[in-house]
Structure formats: structure tokens, C-alpha cells
Coordinates of C-alpha atoms and ligand atoms in Angstrom, one line a residue:
M659 CA 15.0 -17.1 -35.7
P660 CA 13.6 -20.5 -36.6
L661 CA 12.2 -22.6 -33.9
T662 CA 13.4 -26.3 -33.4
H663 CA 10.8 -28.8 -32.5
T664 CA 12.2 -29.1 -28.7
E665 CA 11.1 -25.2 -28.3
L666 CA 8.1 -26.0 -30.5
E667 CA 6.9 -28.6 -27.9
G668 CA 7.9 -26.2 -25.6
I669 CA 5.7 -23.2 -26.2
F670 CA 2.6 -25.5 -27.2
R671 CA 2.4 -27.8 -24.2
D672 CA -1.3 -27.3 -23.7
P673 CA -3.0 -30.8 -24.7
N674 CA -6.2 -29.4 -24.7
L675 CA -5.5 -27.1 -27.8
P676 CA -7.9 -28.5 -30.3
D677 CA -5.7 -29.4 -33.9
R678 CA -2.3 -28.5 -31.9
E679 CA -0.3 -30.0 -34.4
R680 CA -1.6 -27.2 -37.1
F681 CA -0.6 -24.7 -34.6
V682 CA 2.5 -25.8 -34.4
T683 CA 3.1 -26.2 -38.0
L684 CA 2.1 -22.9 -38.7
A685 CA 4.4 -21.3 -35.9
H686 CA 7.0 -23.0 -37.5
T687 CA 6.2 -21.5 -40.3
L688 CA 5.8 -18.2 -39.4
A689 CA 8.8 -18.0 -37.3
E690 CA 10.9 -18.5 -40.7
Q691 CA 10.0 -14.9 -41.5
H692 CA 9.0 -13.1 -39.1
P693 CA 10.4 -12.1 -35.2
Y694 CA 8.5 -13.3 -32.4
E695 CA 7.8 -13.2 -29.0
V696 CA 6.2 -15.8 -26.5
G697 CA 3.2 -14.3 -24.5
R698 CA 0.9 -16.2 -21.9
T699 CA -1.4 -17.9 -24.3
R700 CA -0.7 -16.7 -27.3
I701 CA 2.9 -16.6 -29.8
V702 CA 2.8 -13.2 -31.5
F703 CA 4.9 -12.6 -34.9
H704 CA 5.3 -9.1 -35.6
T705 CA 5.3 -7.8 -39.1
N706 CA 6.1 -4.0 -40.1
T707 CA 2.8 -2.9 -39.5
D708 CA 0.5 -5.6 -37.8
V709 CA 1.1 -8.7 -35.3
M710 CA -0.5 -11.9 -35.5
K711 CA -1.4 -13.8 -32.5
V712 CA -1.4 -17.5 -33.0
P713 CA -2.6 -19.3 -29.8
I714 CA -0.6 -21.3 -28.0
A715 CA -3.0 -22.8 -25.6
E716 CA -7.0 -23.2 -25.1
E717 CA -7.4 -20.3 -23.2
G718 CA -5.6 -18.3 -25.9
L719 CA -8.3 -19.1 -28.4
L720 CA -10.6 -17.3 -25.9
D721 CA -8.4 -14.3 -25.7
S722 CA -7.8 -13.3 -29.2
W723 CA -11.7 -13.9 -29.8
R724 CA -12.4 -11.5 -26.6
E725 CA -9.9 -9.0 -28.8
A726 CA -11.5 -9.2 -32.0
N727 CA -14.7 -9.1 -30.4
W728 CA -14.0 -6.2 -28.6
S729 CA -12.4 -4.4 -31.5
Q730 CA -15.4 -4.7 -33.7
R731 CA -18.0 -3.6 -31.1
Y732 CA -16.2 -0.8 -29.9
G733 CA -13.2 0.2 -32.0
K734 CA -11.5 3.1 -30.3
T735 CA -14.4 5.2 -29.1
G736 CA -14.7 2.7 -26.0
E737 CA -14.3 3.8 -22.5
I738 CA -11.1 1.1 -23.3
P739 CA -9.9 1.9 -26.7
I740 CA -8.4 -1.3 -28.4
A741 CA -6.1 -1.6 -31.3
T742 CA -7.8 -2.5 -34.5
A743 CA -7.8 -6.3 -34.3
V744 CA -9.7 -9.0 -36.6
E745 CA -9.4 -12.7 -36.4
E746 CA -8.6 -14.1 -39.9
F747 CA -7.8 -17.9 -40.8
I748 CA -4.3 -19.0 -41.9
D749 CA -4.3 -22.6 -42.8
D750 CA -7.4 -23.2 -41.0
V751 CA -5.7 -21.9 -38.0
P752 CA -7.4 -18.4 -36.3
V753 CA -5.0 -16.0 -36.2
L754 CA -5.9 -12.6 -34.3
R755 CA -3.9 -9.8 -36.8
M756 CA -3.9 -6.5 -34.7
E757 CA -2.2 -3.4 -36.2
R758 CA 1.4 -2.7 -34.1
V759 CA 1.5 -0.5 -30.9
R760 CA 4.5 1.5 -29.7
M761 CA 5.3 0.4 -25.8
P762 CA 5.4 3.6 -23.3
T763 CA 8.8 3.9 -21.8
R764 CA 8.9 3.5 -18.2
E765 CA 8.4 7.4 -18.3
E766 CA 5.5 8.1 -20.0
H767 CA 4.1 5.0 -18.0
H768 CA 3.6 7.6 -15.0
T769 CA 1.7 9.9 -17.4
L770 CA -1.0 7.4 -18.8
P771 CA -4.5 8.4 -18.3
R772 CA -6.9 6.5 -15.5
W773 CA -8.5 3.9 -17.9
T774 CA -5.3 2.1 -18.8
G775 CA -5.4 1.2 -15.3
S776 CA -8.2 -0.7 -16.0
V777 CA -6.0 -3.0 -18.6
D778 CA -4.4 -6.2 -17.2
C779 CA -0.7 -5.0 -16.4
A780 CA -1.3 -1.6 -18.4
Q781 CA -1.1 -3.5 -21.5
V782 CA -1.2 -0.3 -23.8
G783 CA 0.3 1.5 -26.0
W784 CA 0.4 4.0 -29.0
T785 CA -0.6 3.5 -32.8
A786 CA 1.0 4.6 -35.9
A787 CA -1.7 7.5 -35.6
G788 CA -0.5 8.2 -32.2
E789 CA -3.6 6.5 -30.6
L790 CA -3.5 5.3 -27.1
V791 CA -4.8 1.5 -27.1
A792 CA -5.2 -1.4 -25.4
F793 CA -3.6 -4.5 -27.1
D794 CA -4.4 -7.0 -24.5
L795 CA -7.4 -7.4 -22.6
Ligands
ADP656 N1 -0.7 -4.9 -31.1 C1 0.6 -4.8 -30.7 N2 1.5 -4.3 -31.2 C2 2.8 -4.3 -30.6 N3 3.2 -5.7 -29.5 C3 2.2 -6.0 -29.1 C4 0.8 -6.1 -29.6 N4 0.6 -7.1 -29.2 C5 1.0 -7.9 -28.4 N5 2.0 -7.6 -27.9 C6 3.4 -8.1 -27.7 O1 3.5 -9.6 -27.6 C7 3.2 -9.6 -26.1 C8 2.4 -10.8 -26.2 O2 1.1 -10.5 -26.4 P1 0.0 -10.0 -25.6 O3 -1.3 -10.0 -26.7 O4 -0.1 -9.6 -24.3 O5 -0.3 -11.9 -25.5 P2 -0.5 -13.1 -24.4 O6 -2.1 -12.5 -23.9 O7 -0.9 -14.4 -24.8 O8 0.2 -13.0 -23.2 C9 3.3 -8.4 -25.8 O9 3.9 -8.4 -24.4 C10 3.9 -7.1 -26.8 O10 5.4 -7.6 -26.1
MG657 MG1 -0.1 -10.2 -22.5

């Protein structure tokens, strides 16, 4: 579902996002090819195996950097395992590419291990390999 100019203006509201136009242009292009959902600080595009998180606000730059950094430092072995994520540049825009996870159902939420309680809103899911990981720190 392509994003209209008006929708993009609504999504990219933060005037402090540096080089905002580049982010808008990239999101416009990606929306023509991928399903997407609008998060708090990123717009997230889905591929079959990965998601691409494009910052929509200045804070999103930091959120993506933190997740890439955490993934690189601790991977899935730390106290809080995280989905594999790397920062890459598409048209000079920093995009966080992260492996896609399956969200827990309502019933599964009751059986999650204790560590998931320290992830904001229990934003965790299962990788294709069946590992339970955080996808948003
Ligand atoms: N790794 C992932 N696999 C599947 N869906 C994801 C993944 N990361 C994010 N999403 C989806 O995108 C939404 C927004 O992503 P999120 O990382 O929470 O962005 P934000 O922190 O900007 O709100 C999530 O609520 C979830 O539905
Ligand atoms: Mg979130």
C-alpha cells in the first residue's frame, strides 16, 4: 500500500530528524514494495525473513543504534537475547535490518520466561530457528 505525501508528512512529523527528506523518500520507495507498520520511532517494513526499521524521528536513530549495538555485543547469549540486527545504509539512510520474529499469542504470553518482563511491553518473539528473543529494547 503506497504511502501518500500526506501520510508521509504525518508519519515523519519530527522536524529534528536530520536529513528528513531522505528518510521520507526511502520510506516512500519501500512502501511500494513491502508491507509496513508504523511504530513509535520507526516505520517497519517486512520482507519474508527480515524487517527493515527506518527512523521516523530523531529518537529512532538512537533506538536502532542501540539494538544493533546490543545485537553485536551480546547477540542471543546475553541476559536479554535479541534478534540478530545490523545497521546498514540504503540511499545514505541508516536502516536497521533485523531478523523477523513471530509474536507470542495471548496464551503464549502467560508462559514467557521471567527475563521478558524487563523488555518494554514484552516485545519479544520467536525466530525462525525457534529462539525467544527481544525485538525492541
Ligand atoms: N524483528 C521483528 N519481527 C517482526 N515484527 C517486528 C520486528 N521488529 C518490529 N516488528 C513490528 O514492528 C512494530 C514496530 O517495531 P518497534 O521495534 O517496536 O518500533 P518502535 O520502537 O519504533 O515502536 C512492532 O510492534 C512489531 O509489530
Ligand atoms: Mg516498539
